[in-house]
Amino acid sequence: ISSPEDGQGLVLFAAGLVAMMGFVALSVDVGRFVWARTAIQAGVDAAALAGAQSLPDGAGQAQSYATQYWEKNATFITQQGENVQFTPNVVDNRTLEVRGEADIPTFFAKVLGLDSWHVSASG
């Protein structure tokens, strides 16, 4: 004996599965964004501290140390990111400002038209 409602559970399950897979996909991309933002902030902070400690030796030395520490501590950003920029700037020979920026490609959000996340940090 069959009824007109036969099979509707399968359709609802398939729709729910598609929605659940969409949420999982977006959580992967959002997790990657958070990881990238944490990594870029860690790299910028390490660079700022290293450069600031060498400020008494001169602005060029401070920028050099900041760049070296950025390269050592921002490997996730430099390997996974696109348009990666790092800018150490000495102000008044007493202050070091550093800024890092990158575009992190997405995996699943491309379906929604979002090809990359832009992350930035300063210290």
XYZ file of C-alpha atoms in Angstrom:
123
model
C 0.000 0.000 0.000
C 1.471 3.355 -0.983
C 0.430 6.886 -0.214
C 1.151 10.256 -1.839
C 3.620 11.050 0.976
C 5.952 8.129 0.212
C 9.512 9.296 -0.389
C 9.162 12.760 1.089
C 11.490 11.818 3.939
C 14.228 11.103 1.417
C 13.777 14.502 -0.227
C 13.872 16.279 3.142
C 16.954 14.313 4.156
C 18.743 15.233 0.902
C 17.896 18.928 1.328
C 19.030 18.863 4.940
C 22.253 17.111 3.961
C 23.038 19.755 1.352
C 22.426 22.520 3.905
C 24.572 20.756 6.498
C 27.425 20.315 4.012
C 27.175 24.038 3.208
C 27.555 24.917 6.887
C 30.544 22.593 7.233
C 32.165 24.104 4.131
C 31.732 27.651 5.409
C 33.032 26.707 8.842
C 36.229 25.431 7.190
C 36.727 28.750 5.411
C 35.862 30.837 8.478
C 38.219 28.707 10.578
C 40.957 29.281 8.021
C 40.296 33.045 8.200
C 40.560 33.056 12.006
C 43.749 30.996 11.846
C 45.237 33.377 9.260
C 44.298 36.420 11.325
C 45.914 34.917 14.417
C 49.017 33.941 12.454
C 49.455 37.354 10.865
C 49.038 39.073 14.244
C 51.639 36.750 15.798
C 54.075 37.490 12.975
C 53.555 41.235 13.249
C 53.907 41.186 17.040
C 57.161 39.197 16.874
C 58.518 41.544 14.230
C 57.575 44.633 16.229
C 59.217 43.356 19.408
C 62.398 42.305 17.624
C 62.657 45.554 15.737
C 61.873 47.700 18.777
C 64.664 46.067 20.771
C 67.159 47.085 18.106
C 65.960 50.685 17.735
C 68.914 52.071 19.723
C 71.205 50.579 17.037
C 69.518 52.582 14.284
C 66.397 52.635 12.118
C 67.871 50.428 9.405
C 68.841 47.754 11.909
C 65.365 47.844 13.464
C 63.677 47.398 10.091
C 66.071 44.579 9.211
C 65.368 42.684 12.437
C 61.643 43.246 12.075
C 61.705 41.812 8.553
C 63.759 38.791 9.660
C 61.345 37.988 12.478
C 58.369 38.455 10.161
C 59.819 35.906 7.736
C 60.430 33.420 10.565
C 57.058 33.807 12.290
C 54.620 34.360 9.430
C 55.245 31.210 7.400
C 51.545 30.317 7.168
C 50.775 33.725 5.709
C 53.732 33.794 3.325
C 53.048 30.248 2.092
C 49.256 30.324 1.870
C 48.570 33.990 1.237
C 48.501 36.050 -1.915
C 49.523 39.710 -2.206
C 51.455 39.419 1.057
C 52.830 42.757 2.230
C 54.925 43.589 5.263
C 55.870 47.167 6.082
C 58.193 48.141 8.942
C 58.295 51.899 9.500
C 60.464 53.761 12.017
C 58.916 56.995 13.302
C 61.091 59.613 15.050
C 63.856 57.044 15.703
C 61.893 56.000 18.801
C 58.864 54.166 17.494
C 58.585 51.181 15.179
C 55.294 50.566 13.409
C 54.817 47.340 11.481
C 51.921 46.247 9.311
C 51.205 42.978 7.580
C 48.510 42.244 5.009
C 47.542 39.278 2.850
C 44.691 37.733 0.906
C 43.942 34.155 2.010
C 42.228 32.067 -0.690
C 39.021 30.300 0.274
C 38.068 26.727 -0.571
C 34.310 26.458 -0.375
C 33.188 30.087 -0.187
C 34.080 30.446 -3.878
C 30.657 28.986 -4.575
C 29.215 32.106 -2.941
C 31.528 34.378 -4.941
C 34.098 34.963 -2.175
C 37.503 34.059 -3.599
C 39.663 35.230 -0.687
C 39.671 36.755 2.783
C 41.725 39.884 3.388
C 43.587 39.769 6.683
C 45.729 42.488 8.187
C 47.424 43.308 11.465
C 49.559 46.062 12.875
C 51.825 46.397 15.854
